[in-house]
Coordinates of N, CA, C and O in Angstrom, one line a residue:
X47 N -8.9 0.7 20.4 CA -7.7 0.3 19.6 C -6.5 1.1 20.0 O -5.5 1.0 19.3
X48 N -6.7 2.0 21.0 CA -5.5 2.7 21.4 C -4.4 1.9 21.8 O -3.2 2.3 21.6
X49 N -4.7 0.7 22.3 CA -3.6 -0.2 22.8 C -2.8 -0.7 21.6 O -1.6 -0.9 21.7
X50 N -3.4 -0.9 20.4 CA -2.7 -1.3 19.2 C -1.7 -0.2 18.8 O -0.5 -0.4 18.5
X51 N -2.2 1.0 18.7 CA -1.4 2.2 18.3 C -0.2 2.4 19.3 O 0.9 2.6 18.9
X52 N -0.5 2.3 20.6 CA 0.5 2.5 21.6 C 1.5 1.4 21.5 O 2.7 1.6 21.7
X53 N 1.1 0.1 21.2 CA 2.0 -1.0 21.0 C 2.9 -0.7 19.8 O 4.1 -1.1 19.8
X54 N 2.3 -0.2 18.7 CA 3.1 0.1 17.5 C 4.2 1.2 17.8 O 5.3 1.0 17.4
X55 N 3.8 2.2 18.6 CA 4.7 3.2 18.9 C 5.8 2.7 19.8 O 7.0 3.0 19.6
X56 N 5.5 1.8 20.7 CA 6.5 1.2 21.6 C 7.4 0.3 20.9 O 8.6 0.4 21.1
X57 N 6.9 -0.5 20.0 CA 7.8 -1.5 19.3 C 8.6 -0.8 18.1 O 9.7 -1.2 17.9
X58 N 8.0 0.2 17.4 CA 8.6 0.7 16.2 C 9.1 2.1 16.3 O 9.6 2.7 15.4
X59 N 8.9 2.8 17.5 CA 9.4 4.1 17.8 C 9.1 5.1 16.7 O 8.0 5.3 16.3
X60 N 10.2 5.8 16.2 CA 10.1 6.9 15.3 C 9.6 6.4 13.9 O 9.5 7.3 13.0
X61 N 9.5 5.1 13.6 CA 8.9 4.7 12.4 C 7.4 5.0 12.3 O 6.8 5.0 11.2
X62 N 6.8 5.3 13.4 CA 5.4 5.7 13.5 C 5.5 7.2 13.4 O 5.8 7.9 14.3
X63 N 5.1 7.8 12.2 CA 5.3 9.2 11.9 C 4.2 10.0 12.4 O 4.4 11.1 13.0
X64 N 2.9 9.5 12.3 CA 1.8 10.3 12.7 C 0.6 9.4 12.9 O 0.5 8.3 12.3
X65 N -0.3 9.7 13.8 CA -1.5 9.0 14.1 C -2.7 9.9 14.1 O -2.6 11.0 14.6
X66 N -3.7 9.5 13.4 CA -5.0 10.3 13.3 C -6.1 9.3 13.5 O -6.3 8.4 12.8
X67 N -6.9 9.6 14.5 CA -8.1 8.8 14.8 C -9.3 9.5 14.1 O -9.8 10.5 14.6
X68 N -9.7 9.0 13.0 CA -10.8 9.5 12.2 C -12.1 9.3 12.9 O -13.0 10.2 12.9
X69 N -12.3 8.2 13.5 CA -13.5 7.8 14.2 C -13.2 6.8 15.2 O -12.1 6.2 15.2
X70 N -14.1 6.4 16.1 CA -13.8 5.3 17.1 C -13.5 4.0 16.4 O -13.0 3.1 17.0
X71 N -13.9 3.8 15.1 CA -13.6 2.6 14.4 C -12.6 2.6 13.4 O -12.3 1.6 12.7
X72 N -11.9 3.8 13.2 CA -10.9 3.9 12.1 C -9.8 4.8 12.5 O -10.0 5.9 12.9
X73 N -8.6 4.2 12.4 CA -7.4 5.0 12.8 C -6.4 4.9 11.7 O -6.2 3.9 11.0
X74 N -5.8 6.1 11.4 CA -4.7 6.2 10.3 C -3.4 6.3 11.0 O -3.2 7.2 11.9
X75 N -2.4 5.5 10.6 CA -1.1 5.5 11.2 C -0.1 5.7 10.0 O 0.0 4.8 9.2
X76 N 0.5 6.8 9.9 CA 1.5 7.1 8.9 C 2.8 6.5 9.4 O 3.2 6.7 10.5
X77 N 3.4 5.6 8.5 CA 4.6 4.9 8.9 C 5.7 5.2 7.9 O 5.5 5.5 6.7
X78 N 7.0 5.0 8.4 CA 8.1 5.2 7.5 C 8.1 4.0 6.5 O 8.1 2.8 6.9
X79 N 8.2 4.3 5.2 CA 8.2 3.2 4.2 C 9.2 2.2 4.4 O 9.0 1.0 4.1
X80 N 10.4 2.6 4.9 CA 11.5 1.6 5.1 C 11.1 0.6 6.1 O 11.6 -0.6 6.1
X81 N 10.3 0.9 7.1 CA 9.9 0.0 8.2 C 8.6 -0.6 8.0 O 8.1 -1.5 8.7
X82 N 7.9 -0.2 6.9 CA 6.5 -0.7 6.7 C 6.4 -2.2 6.7 O 5.5 -2.8 7.3
X83 N 7.3 -2.9 6.0 CA 7.1 -4.4 5.9 C 7.1 -5.0 7.3 O 6.3 -5.9 7.6
X84 N 8.0 -4.6 8.2 CA 8.0 -5.1 9.6 C 6.7 -4.8 10.3 O 6.2 -5.6 11.1
X85 N 6.3 -3.6 10.1 CA 5.0 -3.2 10.8 C 3.8 -3.9 10.3 O 3.0 -4.4 11.1
X86 N 3.8 -4.1 9.0 CA 2.7 -4.9 8.4 C 2.7 -6.3 8.9 O 1.6 -6.9 9.2
X87 N 3.9 -6.9 8.9 CA 4.0 -8.3 9.4 C 3.5 -8.4 10.8 O 2.8 -9.4 11.2
X88 N 3.9 -7.5 11.6 CA 3.5 -7.5 13.0 C 2.0 -7.4 13.2 O 1.4 -8.1 14.0
X89 N 1.4 -6.5 12.4 CA -0.1 -6.3 12.4 C -0.7 -7.7 12.1 O -1.7 -8.1 12.7
X90 N -0.2 -8.3 11.0 CA -0.9 -9.5 10.5 C -0.6 -10.8 11.4 O -1.5 -11.4 11.9
X91 N 0.7 -11.0 11.7 CA 1.1 -12.2 12.4 C 1.0 -12.2 13.9 O 0.5 -13.1 14.5
X92 N 1.4 -11.0 14.5 CA 1.4 -10.9 15.9 C 0.1 -10.4 16.5 O -0.4 -10.9 17.6
X93 N -0.6 -9.5 15.8 CA -1.8 -8.9 16.3 C -3.1 -9.5 15.7 O -4.2 -9.2 16.2
X94 N -2.9 -10.3 14.7 CA -4.1 -11.0 14.1 C -5.0 -10.2 13.3 O -6.1 -10.5 13.0
X95 N -4.5 -9.0 12.8 CA -5.3 -8.2 11.9 C -5.3 -8.8 10.5 O -4.4 -9.5 10.0
X96 N -6.4 -8.6 9.8 CA -6.6 -9.1 8.5 C -6.4 -8.0 7.5 O -7.0 -6.9 7.6
X97 N -5.6 -8.2 6.4 CA -5.4 -7.2 5.4 C -6.6 -7.3 4.5 O -6.8 -8.3 3.8
X98 N -7.5 -6.3 4.5 CA -8.7 -6.3 3.7 C -8.4 -5.8 2.3 O -8.8 -6.5 1.3
X99 N -7.6 -4.8 2.1 CA -7.3 -4.2 0.8 C -6.3 -3.1 1.0 O -6.0 -2.7 2.2
X100 N -5.7 -2.6 0.0 CA -4.9 -1.4 0.0 C -5.3 -0.5 -1.1 O -5.8 -1.0 -2.1
X101 N -5.1 0.8 -0.9 CA -5.5 1.8 -1.9 C -4.3 2.6 -2.2 O -3.7 3.2 -1.3
X102 N -4.0 2.6 -3.5 CA -2.9 3.4 -4.0 C -3.4 4.7 -4.7 O -4.4 4.6 -5.4
X103 N -2.8 5.8 -4.4 CA -3.3 7.1 -5.0 C -2.1 7.9 -5.5 O -1.1 8.1 -4.8
X104 N -2.3 8.6 -6.6 CA -1.4 9.6 -7.1 C -1.8 10.9 -6.6 O -2.9 11.4 -6.9
X105 N -1.0 11.5 -5.7 CA -1.4 12.7 -5.0 C -0.6 13.9 -5.6 O -0.5 14.9 -5.0
X106 N -0.2 13.8 -6.8 CA 0.6 14.8 -7.6 C 2.0 15.0 -7.1 O 2.9 14.8 -7.9
X107 N 2.3 15.3 -5.9 CA 3.6 15.4 -5.4 C 4.2 14.1 -4.9 O 5.4 14.0 -4.7
X108 N 3.4 13.2 -4.5 CA 3.8 11.9 -4.0 C 2.8 10.8 -4.3 O 1.7 11.1 -4.8
X109 N 3.1 9.6 -4.0 CA 2.1 8.5 -4.0 C 1.8 8.2 -2.6 O 2.7 8.2 -1.7
X110 N 0.6 7.8 -2.3 CA 0.1 7.4 -1.0 C -0.5 6.0 -1.1 O -1.3 5.8 -2.0
X111 N -0.1 5.1 -0.2 CA -0.8 3.8 -0.1 C -1.4 3.7 1.3 O -0.7 3.9 2.3
X112 N -2.6 3.3 1.3 CA -3.3 3.0 2.6 C -3.5 1.5 2.6 O -4.2 1.0 1.7
X113 N -3.0 0.9 3.6 CA -3.1 -0.5 3.8 C -4.2 -0.7 4.9 O -4.0 -0.3 6.0
X114 N -5.3 -1.3 4.6 CA -6.5 -1.4 5.5 C -6.4 -2.7 6.2 O -6.8 -3.7 5.7
X115 N -6.0 -2.6 7.5 CA -5.9 -3.8 8.4 C -7.1 -3.8 9.3 O -7.4 -2.9 10.0
X116 N -7.9 -4.9 9.2 CA -9.1 -5.0 10.0 C -8.9 -5.9 11.3 O -8.3 -7.0 11.2
X117 N -9.4 -5.4 12.4 CA -9.6 -6.2 13.6 C -11.1 -6.5 13.7 O -11.8 -5.7 14.2
X118 N -11.4 -7.6 13.1 CA -12.8 -8.0 12.9 C -13.6 -8.1 14.2 O -14.7 -7.6 14.4
X119 N -13.0 -8.7 15.2 CA -13.7 -8.9 16.5 C -13.9 -7.5 17.2 O -14.9 -7.4 17.9
X120 N -13.1 -6.6 17.0 CA -13.2 -5.2 17.6 C -13.9 -4.3 16.7 O -14.2 -3.1 17.1
X121 N -14.3 -4.7 15.5 CA -14.9 -3.8 14.5 C -14.2 -2.5 14.3 O -14.7 -1.4 14.4
X122 N -12.8 -2.7 14.1 CA -11.9 -1.5 13.9 C -11.0 -1.7 12.8 O -10.5 -2.9 12.5
X123 N -10.7 -0.7 12.1 CA -9.7 -0.7 11.0 C -8.6 0.2 11.3 O -8.8 1.4 11.7
X124 N -7.3 -0.3 11.2 CA -6.1 0.5 11.3 C -5.6 0.6 9.9 O -5.2 -0.4 9.3
X125 N -5.5 1.8 9.4 CA -4.9 2.0 8.1 C -3.5 2.4 8.2 O -3.2 3.5 8.8
X126 N -2.6 1.6 7.7 CA -1.2 2.0 7.7 C -1.0 2.8 6.4 O -1.2 2.3 5.3
X127 N -0.5 4.0 6.6 CA -0.3 4.9 5.4 C 1.2 5.1 5.2 O 2.0 5.4 6.1
X128 N 1.6 4.9 3.9 CA 3.0 5.2 3.5 C 2.9 6.2 2.4 O 2.0 6.2 1.5
X129 N 3.9 7.1 2.4 CA 4.0 8.1 1.4 C 5.3 7.8 0.6 O 6.4 7.7 1.2
X130 N 5.2 7.8 -0.7 CA 6.4 7.4 -1.6 C 6.7 8.6 -2.5 O 5.8 9.3 -2.9
X131 N 7.9 8.7 -2.9 CA 8.4 9.7 -3.8 C 7.7 9.5 -5.2 O 7.5 8.4 -5.7
X132 N 7.3 10.7 -5.7 CA 6.5 10.6 -7.0 C 7.4 10.3 -8.2 O 7.0 9.6 -9.1
X133 N 8.7 10.7 -8.1 CA 9.6 10.4 -9.3 C 10.0 9.0 -9.4 O 10.3 8.5 -10.4
X134 N 10.1 8.3 -8.2 CA 10.5 6.9 -8.2 C 9.8 6.2 -7.1 O 10.4 5.8 -6.0
X135 N 8.5 5.9 -7.3 CA 7.7 5.3 -6.2 C 8.1 3.8 -6.1 O 7.9 3.0 -7.0
X136 N 8.7 3.5 -4.9 CA 9.2 2.1 -4.7 C 9.1 1.8 -3.2 O 9.4 2.7 -2.3
X137 N 8.7 0.6 -2.9 CA 8.6 0.1 -1.6 C 8.8 -1.4 -1.6 O 8.6 -2.1 -2.6
X138 N 9.3 -2.0 -0.5 CA 9.5 -3.4 -0.4 C 8.1 -4.1 -0.4 O 7.2 -3.7 0.3
X139 N 8.0 -5.2 -1.1 CA 6.8 -6.0 -1.1 C 6.5 -6.6 0.2 O 7.5 -7.0 0.9
X140 N 5.3 -6.8 0.6 CA 4.9 -7.5 1.8 C 4.2 -8.8 1.5 O 3.8 -9.5 2.3
X141 N 4.2 -9.2 0.2 CA 3.4 -10.3 -0.3 C 3.9 -11.6 0.4 O 3.1 -12.5 0.6
X142 N 5.2 -11.8 0.6 CA 5.7 -13.0 1.2 C 5.3 -13.0 2.7 O 4.9 -14.1 3.3
X143 N 5.2 -11.9 3.4 CA 4.9 -11.8 4.8 C 3.4 -11.8 5.0 O 2.9 -12.3 6.0
X144 N 2.7 -11.1 4.1 CA 1.2 -11.0 4.2 C 0.6 -11.4 2.9 O 0.5 -10.6 2.0
X145 N 0.3 -12.7 2.7 CA -0.1 -13.2 1.4 C -1.2 -12.5 0.7 O -1.2 -12.4 -0.5
X146 N -2.1 -11.9 1.4 CA -3.2 -11.2 0.8 C -2.8 -9.9 0.0 O -3.5 -9.4 -0.8
X147 N -1.5 -9.5 0.2 CA -1.0 -8.3 -0.5 C -0.6 -8.7 -1.9 O -0.4 -7.7 -2.7
X148 N -0.5 -9.9 -2.3 CA 0.1 -10.3 -3.6 C -0.6 -9.6 -4.8 O 0.0 -9.0 -5.6
X149 N -1.9 -9.8 -4.9 CA -2.6 -9.3 -6.1 C -2.7 -7.7 -6.0 O -2.6 -7.1 -7.1
X150 N -3.0 -7.2 -4.9 CA -3.2 -5.7 -4.8 C -1.8 -5.0 -5.1 O -1.9 -3.9 -5.7
X151 N -0.7 -5.6 -4.7 CA 0.6 -5.0 -5.1 C 0.7 -5.0 -6.6 O 1.2 -4.1 -7.3
X152 N 0.3 -6.1 -7.3 CA 0.4 -6.3 -8.7 C -0.5 -5.2 -9.4 O -0.1 -4.6 -10.4
X153 N -1.7 -5.0 -8.9 CA -2.6 -4.0 -9.4 C -1.9 -2.6 -9.3 O -2.0 -1.8 -10.3
X154 N -1.4 -2.2 -8.2 CA -0.8 -0.9 -8.0 C 0.4 -0.7 -8.9 O 0.7 0.4 -9.4
X155 N 1.2 -1.8 -9.1 CA 2.3 -1.7 -10.0 C 1.9 -1.4 -11.4 O 2.4 -0.5 -12.1
X156 N 0.9 -2.1 -11.9 CA 0.5 -1.9 -13.3 C -0.3 -0.7 -13.5 O -0.2 -0.1 -14.6
X157 N -1.1 -0.3 -12.6 CA -2.0 0.8 -12.8 C -1.4 2.2 -12.3 O -1.8 3.2 -12.9
X158 N -0.5 2.1 -11.4 CA 0.1 3.4 -10.9 C 1.6 3.4 -11.1 O 2.2 4.5 -11.0
X159 N 2.2 2.3 -11.4 CA 3.7 2.3 -11.6 C 4.5 2.3 -10.3 O 5.7 2.7 -10.3
X160 N 3.9 1.8 -9.2 CA 4.6 1.7 -8.0 C 5.4 0.4 -8.0 O 4.8 -0.7 -8.2
X161 N 6.7 0.5 -7.7 CA 7.6 -0.7 -7.7 C 7.5 -1.4 -6.3 O 7.6 -0.7 -5.3
X162 N 7.2 -2.7 -6.3 CA 7.2 -3.5 -5.1 C 8.4 -4.4 -5.2 O 8.3 -5.5 -5.8
X163 N 9.5 -4.0 -4.6 CA 10.7 -4.7 -4.6 C 10.5 -6.1 -4.0 O 9.9 -6.3 -3.0
X164 N 11.1 -7.1 -4.7 CA 11.1 -8.5 -4.2 C 9.8 -9.1 -4.2 O 9.6 -10.1 -3.4
X165 N 8.8 -8.6 -5.0 CA 7.5 -9.3 -5.1 C 7.7 -10.7 -5.7 O 8.5 -10.8 -6.6
X166 N 7.1 -11.7 -5.2 CA 7.3 -13.1 -5.7 C 6.8 -13.4 -7.1 O 7.2 -14.4 -7.7
X167 N 5.9 -12.6 -7.6 CA 5.3 -12.9 -8.9 C 4.7 -11.7 -9.6 O 3.5 -11.5 -9.8
X168 N 5.6 -10.8 -9.9 CA 5.2 -9.5 -10.5 C 5.0 -9.6 -12.0 O 5.9 -9.7 -12.8
X169 N 3.7 -9.8 -12.3 CA 3.3 -9.9 -13.7 C 1.9 -9.2 -13.8 O 1.3 -9.0 -12.8
X170 N 1.5 -8.9 -15.0 CA 0.2 -8.2 -15.2 C -0.9 -9.0 -14.6 O -1.0 -10.2 -14.7
X171 N -1.9 -8.3 -14.0 CA -3.1 -8.9 -13.4 C -4.3 -8.4 -14.2 O -5.2 -9.2 -14.5
X172 N -4.4 -7.1 -14.5 CA -5.6 -6.6 -15.1 C -5.3 -6.1 -16.5 O -6.2 -6.2 -17.4
X173 N -4.1 -5.6 -16.8 CA -3.8 -5.2 -18.2 C -3.2 -6.3 -19.0 O -2.7 -7.3 -18.4
X174 N -3.2 -6.1 -20.3 CA -2.7 -7.2 -21.2 C -1.1 -7.2 -21.0 O -0.5 -6.2 -20.7
X175 N -0.6 -8.3 -21.3 CA 0.9 -8.5 -21.2 C 1.7 -7.6 -22.2 O 2.8 -7.3 -21.9
X176 N 1.0 -7.1 -23.3 CA 1.7 -6.2 -24.2 C 1.4 -4.8 -23.9 O 1.6 -3.9 -24.7
X177 N 0.9 -4.5 -22.7 CA 0.6 -3.1 -22.4 C 1.9 -2.3 -22.4 O 2.9 -2.7 -21.9
X178 N 1.8 -1.1 -23.0 CA 3.1 -0.3 -23.1 C 3.7 0.1 -21.8 O 3.0 0.6 -20.9
X179 N 5.0 -0.1 -21.7 CA 5.7 0.2 -20.5 C 5.7 1.7 -20.3 O 5.8 2.5 -21.2
X180 N 5.5 2.1 -19.0 CA 5.5 3.5 -18.7 C 4.2 4.2 -18.8 O 4.0 5.4 -18.6
X181 N 3.1 3.4 -19.2 CA 1.8 4.0 -19.3 C 1.0 3.4 -18.1 O 0.8 2.2 -18.0
X182 N 0.6 4.3 -17.2 CA -0.1 3.9 -16.0 C -1.5 4.6 -15.9 O -1.6 5.8 -15.6
X183 N -2.6 3.8 -16.1 CA -3.9 4.4 -16.3 C -4.5 5.2 -15.1 O -5.4 5.9 -15.2
X184 N -3.9 4.9 -13.9 CA -4.5 5.6 -12.7 C -3.6 6.8 -12.3 O -3.9 7.4 -11.2
X185 N -2.6 7.1 -13.0 CA -1.8 8.3 -12.7 C -2.5 9.6 -13.2 O -3.2 9.5 -14.3
X186 N -2.3 10.6 -12.5 CA -3.0 11.9 -12.9 C -2.5 12.4 -14.3 O -3.3 13.1 -15.0
X187 N -1.3 12.0 -14.7 CA -0.8 12.5 -16.0 C -1.1 11.6 -17.2 O -0.7 11.8 -18.3
X188 N -1.9 10.5 -16.9 CA -2.2 9.5 -18.0 C -3.1 10.2 -19.0 O -4.1 10.8 -18.7
X189 N -2.7 10.1 -20.3 CA -3.5 10.7 -21.3 C -4.1 9.6 -22.3 O -4.5 10.0 -23.4
X190 N -4.1 8.4 -21.9 CA -4.6 7.4 -22.7 C -3.6 6.9 -23.7 O -2.4 7.3 -23.7
X191 N -4.0 5.9 -24.5 CA -3.1 5.3 -25.5 C -3.3 6.0 -26.8 O -4.4 6.3 -27.2
X192 N -2.2 6.3 -27.4 CA -2.3 7.0 -28.7 C -2.8 6.0 -29.8 O -3.0 4.8 -29.5
X193 N -3.0 6.5 -31.0 CA -3.6 5.7 -32.0 C -2.7 4.5 -32.4 O -3.2 3.4 -32.7
X194 N -1.4 4.6 -32.3 CA -0.4 3.6 -32.7 C 0.0 2.7 -31.5 O 0.9 1.9 -31.7
X195 N -0.6 2.9 -30.3 CA -0.1 2.1 -29.2 C -1.1 1.0 -28.9 O -2.3 1.1 -29.1

């Protein structure tokens, strides 16, 4: 999969911040959040990778999203990693470009409070429609709902 990473470096230059090969079958590529939508679209449409899932995490100082793109024929996963500001976690949605991202972006929005700008259908997926605004159950500072909420 070295050719995929080298191709990303060649095409997207300094938007590829860091590369870490965890194993022969899994590579982590940290990318600039501003360029992430273009990189994700390239992985999906041009390279034929399948978006399996994404994992959003509250890391105390920032939010991290790992987008797990699978190259099934090669039995390899390339994880695109973006780091977002903790005070205002926001990134452009890729749901229009990579349809499999639609629901997982909705989950991360409602459970972590990450804004996915220009998402085509941002509404609750797991939580009730009357869930209190600003309460995100997967954030480290979540203390549950009070008696009156």
